[in-house]
Short mmCIF file of C-alpha atoms in Angstrom, two decimals:
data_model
loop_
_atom_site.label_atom_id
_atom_site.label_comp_id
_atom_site.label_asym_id
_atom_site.label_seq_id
_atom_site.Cartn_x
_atom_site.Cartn_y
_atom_site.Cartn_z
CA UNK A 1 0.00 0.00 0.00
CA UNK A 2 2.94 2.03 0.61
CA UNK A 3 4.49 2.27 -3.37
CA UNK A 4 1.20 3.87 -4.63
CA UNK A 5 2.99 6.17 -7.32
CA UNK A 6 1.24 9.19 -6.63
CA UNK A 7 1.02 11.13 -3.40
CA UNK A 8 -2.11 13.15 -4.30
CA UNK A 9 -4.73 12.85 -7.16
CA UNK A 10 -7.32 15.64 -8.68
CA UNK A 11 -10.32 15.27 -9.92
CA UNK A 12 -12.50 17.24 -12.37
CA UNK A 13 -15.80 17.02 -11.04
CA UNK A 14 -18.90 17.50 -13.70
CA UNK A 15 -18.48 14.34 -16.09
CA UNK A 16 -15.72 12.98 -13.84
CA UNK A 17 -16.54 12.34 -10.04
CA UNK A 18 -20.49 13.73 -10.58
CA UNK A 19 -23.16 13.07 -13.17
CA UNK A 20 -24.81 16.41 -12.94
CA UNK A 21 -25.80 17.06 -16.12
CA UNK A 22 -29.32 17.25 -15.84
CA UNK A 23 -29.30 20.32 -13.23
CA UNK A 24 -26.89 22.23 -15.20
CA UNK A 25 -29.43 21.65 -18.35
CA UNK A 26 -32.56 22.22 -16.51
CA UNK A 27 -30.52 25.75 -15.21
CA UNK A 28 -29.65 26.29 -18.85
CA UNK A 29 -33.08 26.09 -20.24
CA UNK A 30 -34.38 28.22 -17.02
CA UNK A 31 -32.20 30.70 -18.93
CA UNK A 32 -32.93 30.04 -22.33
CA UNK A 33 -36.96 30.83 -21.68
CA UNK A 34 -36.29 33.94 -19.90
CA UNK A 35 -34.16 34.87 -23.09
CA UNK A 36 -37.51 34.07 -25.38
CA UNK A 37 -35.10 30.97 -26.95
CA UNK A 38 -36.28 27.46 -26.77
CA UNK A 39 -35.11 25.05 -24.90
CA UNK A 40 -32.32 22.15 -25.21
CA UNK A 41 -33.21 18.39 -24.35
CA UNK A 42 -31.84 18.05 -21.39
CA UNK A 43 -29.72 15.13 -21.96
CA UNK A 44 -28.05 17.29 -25.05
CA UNK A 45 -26.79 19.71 -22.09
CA UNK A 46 -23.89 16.66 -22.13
CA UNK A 47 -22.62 17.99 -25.16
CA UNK A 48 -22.33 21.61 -24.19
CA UNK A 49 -20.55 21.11 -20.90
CA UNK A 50 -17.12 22.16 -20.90
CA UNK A 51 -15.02 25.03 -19.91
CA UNK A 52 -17.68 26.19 -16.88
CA UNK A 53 -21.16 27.38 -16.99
CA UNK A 54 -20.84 30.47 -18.79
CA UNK A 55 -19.68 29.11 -21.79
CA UNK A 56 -22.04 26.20 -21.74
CA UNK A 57 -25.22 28.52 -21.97
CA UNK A 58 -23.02 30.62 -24.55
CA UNK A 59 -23.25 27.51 -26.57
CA UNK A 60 -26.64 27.09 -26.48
CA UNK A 61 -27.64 30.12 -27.48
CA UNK A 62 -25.52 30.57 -30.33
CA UNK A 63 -27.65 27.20 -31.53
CA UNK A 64 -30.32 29.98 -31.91
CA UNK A 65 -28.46 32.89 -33.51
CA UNK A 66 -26.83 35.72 -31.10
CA UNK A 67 -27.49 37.75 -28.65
CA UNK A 68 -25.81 41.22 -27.78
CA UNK A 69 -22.93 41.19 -24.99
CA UNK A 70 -25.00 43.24 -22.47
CA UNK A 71 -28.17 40.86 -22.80
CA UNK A 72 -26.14 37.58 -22.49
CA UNK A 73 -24.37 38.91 -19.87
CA UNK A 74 -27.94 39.86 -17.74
CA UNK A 75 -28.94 36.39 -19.25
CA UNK A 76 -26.21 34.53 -17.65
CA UNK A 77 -26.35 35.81 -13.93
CA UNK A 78 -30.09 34.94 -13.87
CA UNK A 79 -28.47 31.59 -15.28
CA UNK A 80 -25.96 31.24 -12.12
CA UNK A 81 -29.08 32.58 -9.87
CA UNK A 82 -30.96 29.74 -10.46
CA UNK A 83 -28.22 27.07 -10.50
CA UNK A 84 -27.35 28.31 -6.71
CA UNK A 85 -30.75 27.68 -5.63
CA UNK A 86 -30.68 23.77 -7.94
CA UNK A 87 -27.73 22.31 -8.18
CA UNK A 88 -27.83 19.29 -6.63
CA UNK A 89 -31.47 18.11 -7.23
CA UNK A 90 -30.65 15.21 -9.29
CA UNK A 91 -26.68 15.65 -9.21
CA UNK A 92 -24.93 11.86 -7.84
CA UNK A 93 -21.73 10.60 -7.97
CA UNK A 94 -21.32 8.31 -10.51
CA UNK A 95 -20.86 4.26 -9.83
CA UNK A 96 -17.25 4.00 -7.65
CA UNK A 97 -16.92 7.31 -6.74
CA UNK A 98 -17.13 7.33 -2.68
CA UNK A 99 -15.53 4.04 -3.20
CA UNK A 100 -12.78 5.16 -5.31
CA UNK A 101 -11.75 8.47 -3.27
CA UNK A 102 -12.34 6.16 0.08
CA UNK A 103 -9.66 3.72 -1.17
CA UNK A 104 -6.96 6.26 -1.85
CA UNK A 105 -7.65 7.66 1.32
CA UNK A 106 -6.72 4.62 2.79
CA UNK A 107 -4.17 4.45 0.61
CA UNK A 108 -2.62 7.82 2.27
CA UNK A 109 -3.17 9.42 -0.98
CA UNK A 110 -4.55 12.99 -1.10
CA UNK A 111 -7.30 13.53 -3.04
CA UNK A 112 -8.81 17.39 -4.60
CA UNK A 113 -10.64 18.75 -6.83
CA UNK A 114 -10.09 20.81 -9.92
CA UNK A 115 -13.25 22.29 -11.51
CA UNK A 116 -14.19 25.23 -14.05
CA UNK A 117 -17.19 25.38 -12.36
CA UNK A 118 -17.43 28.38 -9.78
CA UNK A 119 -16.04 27.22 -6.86
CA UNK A 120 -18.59 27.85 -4.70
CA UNK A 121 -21.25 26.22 -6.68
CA UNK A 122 -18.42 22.89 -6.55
CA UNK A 123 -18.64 23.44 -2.61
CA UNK A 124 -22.37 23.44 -2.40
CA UNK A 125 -23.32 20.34 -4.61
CA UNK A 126 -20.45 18.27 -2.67
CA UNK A 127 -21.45 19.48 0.78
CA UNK A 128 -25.22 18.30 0.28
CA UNK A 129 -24.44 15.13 -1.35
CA UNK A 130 -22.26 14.35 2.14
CA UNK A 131 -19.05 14.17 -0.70
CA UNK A 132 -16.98 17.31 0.41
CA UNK A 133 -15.17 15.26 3.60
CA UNK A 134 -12.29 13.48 1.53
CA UNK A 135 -10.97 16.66 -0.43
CA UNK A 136 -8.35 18.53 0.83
CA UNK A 137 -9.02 20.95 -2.08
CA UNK A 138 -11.86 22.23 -4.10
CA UNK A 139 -10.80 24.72 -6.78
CA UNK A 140 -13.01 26.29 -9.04
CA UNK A 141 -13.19 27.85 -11.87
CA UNK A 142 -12.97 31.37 -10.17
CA UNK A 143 -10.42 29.82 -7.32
CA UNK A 144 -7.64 31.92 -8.53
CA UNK A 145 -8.89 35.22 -9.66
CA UNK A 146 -8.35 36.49 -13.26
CA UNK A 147 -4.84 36.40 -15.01
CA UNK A 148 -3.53 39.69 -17.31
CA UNK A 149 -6.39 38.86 -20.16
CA UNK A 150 -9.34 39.41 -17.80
CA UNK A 151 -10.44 35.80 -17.80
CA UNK A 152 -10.37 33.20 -14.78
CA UNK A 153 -7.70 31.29 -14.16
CA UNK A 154 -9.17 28.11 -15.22
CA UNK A 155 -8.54 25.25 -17.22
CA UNK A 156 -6.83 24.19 -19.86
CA UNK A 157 -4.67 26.86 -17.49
CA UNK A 158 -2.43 24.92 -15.93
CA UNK A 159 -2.33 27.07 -12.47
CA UNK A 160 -5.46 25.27 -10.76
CA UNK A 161 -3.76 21.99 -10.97
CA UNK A 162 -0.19 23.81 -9.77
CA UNK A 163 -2.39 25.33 -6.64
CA UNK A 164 -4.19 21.46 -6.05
CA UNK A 165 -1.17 19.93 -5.65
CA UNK A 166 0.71 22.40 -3.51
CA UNK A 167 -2.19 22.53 -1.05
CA UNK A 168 -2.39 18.83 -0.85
CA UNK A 169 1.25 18.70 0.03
CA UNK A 170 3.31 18.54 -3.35
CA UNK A 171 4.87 15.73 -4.83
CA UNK A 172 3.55 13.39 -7.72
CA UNK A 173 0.49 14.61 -8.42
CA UNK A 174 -2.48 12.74 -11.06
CA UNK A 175 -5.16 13.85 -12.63
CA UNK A 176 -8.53 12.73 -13.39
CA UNK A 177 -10.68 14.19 -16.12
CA UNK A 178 -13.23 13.68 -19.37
CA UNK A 179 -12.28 16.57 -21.59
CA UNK A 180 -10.26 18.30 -23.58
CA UNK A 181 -10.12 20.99 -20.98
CA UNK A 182 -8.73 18.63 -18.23
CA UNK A 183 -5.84 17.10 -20.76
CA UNK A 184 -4.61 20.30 -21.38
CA UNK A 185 -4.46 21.66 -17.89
CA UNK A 186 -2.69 18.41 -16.97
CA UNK A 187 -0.92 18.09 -19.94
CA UNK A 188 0.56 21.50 -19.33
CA UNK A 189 1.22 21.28 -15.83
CA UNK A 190 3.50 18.19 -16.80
CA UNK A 191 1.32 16.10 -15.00
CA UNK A 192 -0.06 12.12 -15.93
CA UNK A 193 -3.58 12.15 -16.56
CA UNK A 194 -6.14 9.94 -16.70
CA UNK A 195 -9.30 9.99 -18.81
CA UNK A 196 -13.11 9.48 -18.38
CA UNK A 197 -14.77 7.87 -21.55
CA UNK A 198 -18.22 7.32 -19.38
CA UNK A 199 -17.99 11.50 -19.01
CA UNK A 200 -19.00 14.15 -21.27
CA UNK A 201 -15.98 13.89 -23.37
CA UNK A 202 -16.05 16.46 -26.06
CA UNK A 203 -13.96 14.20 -28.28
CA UNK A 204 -13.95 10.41 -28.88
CA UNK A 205 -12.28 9.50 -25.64
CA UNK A 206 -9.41 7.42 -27.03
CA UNK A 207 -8.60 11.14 -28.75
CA UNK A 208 -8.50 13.41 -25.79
CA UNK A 209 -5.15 12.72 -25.74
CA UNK A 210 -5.01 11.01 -22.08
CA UNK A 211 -2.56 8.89 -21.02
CA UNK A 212 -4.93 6.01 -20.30
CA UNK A 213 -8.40 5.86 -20.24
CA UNK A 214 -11.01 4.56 -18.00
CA UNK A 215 -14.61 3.05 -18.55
CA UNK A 216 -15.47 2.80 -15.41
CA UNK A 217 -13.96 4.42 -11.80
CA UNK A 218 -13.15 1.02 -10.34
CA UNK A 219 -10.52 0.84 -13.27
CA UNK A 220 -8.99 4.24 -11.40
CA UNK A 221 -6.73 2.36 -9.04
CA UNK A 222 -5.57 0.00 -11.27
CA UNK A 223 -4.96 2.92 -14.37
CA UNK A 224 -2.67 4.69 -12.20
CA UNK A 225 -0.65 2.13 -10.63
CA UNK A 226 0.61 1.42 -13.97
CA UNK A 227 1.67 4.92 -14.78
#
């Protein structure tokens, strides 16, 4: 137990450690009506997460045309208003998960997570699914402010995964994720990383460029003992 090759791992949440598509979509189309566009099937909000919540309802509405800076921007705080108040309604972990993050534990391994989603929004769905215990990390999207360019300091940005490790003690340091997003963080940050196919992967999952890839969480373990 002692030769585990990594002292910490970090997880992307949404796709990853959570199913939560269905809030996010049902917080999307909340959006959508007030902006007179109609709304998404729910189950397509799979394939417009990615890169955090603003850009996933900037996706859906430019499936309808455009809308001017000021109104999306109105558009998307009633958007994160909503969300707030229904965020974890149907969210769950997906099959493994507590099981997974309880075995590493055991393992000594620390364990964070690494989100574009805001992170007090990460906070609140862990914290009332009885999930936020294990972490010794939650960074979101927002964690670490806004770099020269005025956006967050999110992934693919290599920093949050740089600011996960150090506050779960340094050393060799894994990563866990089902996009493009999370490969290129990791990839950047010069770190092993392991992909979700069962996620929202917005490529094939063999093609996100991982350095293994999972079907399942209880292939986890296994996937990075051989790294």
């Amino acid at each position: 137990m002692t030769d585990f090759p990594f002292k910490a791992v970090g997880f992307d949440l949404d796709g990853t450690l959570l199913d939560t598509h269905r809030d996010l979509g049902e917080a999307v189309n909340h959006a959508l009506t007030l902006g007179g566009f109609e709304t998404v099937a729910v189950n397509s909000s799979k394939d417009l997460i990615g890169g955090g919540a603003k850009l996933m309802l900037a996706r859906a509405v430019e499936l309808q045309g455009d809308l001017p800076e000021d109104e999306f921007r109105v558009l998307y705080k009633k958007m994160l208003a909503y969300y707030s108040e229904h965020n974890a309604v149907y969210s769950h972990p997906y099959p493994h998960a507590r099981d997974v993050i309880a075995e590493l534990k055991e393992r000594g391994v620390r364990v964070a997570v690494v989100t574009n989603k805001f992170e007090e929004f990460a906070r609140s769905i862990l914290t009332q699914l009885d999930f936020i215990e294990p972490f010794e990390a939650i960074i979101g999207g927002n964690t670490m402010g806004k770099g020269p360019d005025g956006q967050f300091l999110a992934k693919p940005h290599p920093e949050p995964l740089f600011e996960a490790r150090e506050r779960c003690g340094g050393g060799a340091f894994a990563f866990v994720g089902d996009s493009t997003y999370d490969v290129k963080a990791a990839k950047a940050a010069r770190m092993p990383v392991v992909g979700a196919a069962y996620g929202y992967c917005d490529r094939p999952p063999h093609e996100l460029g991982a350095d293994a890839v999972i079907d399942s969480l209880d292939q986890l373990i296994q996937a990075l003992e051989t790294r």
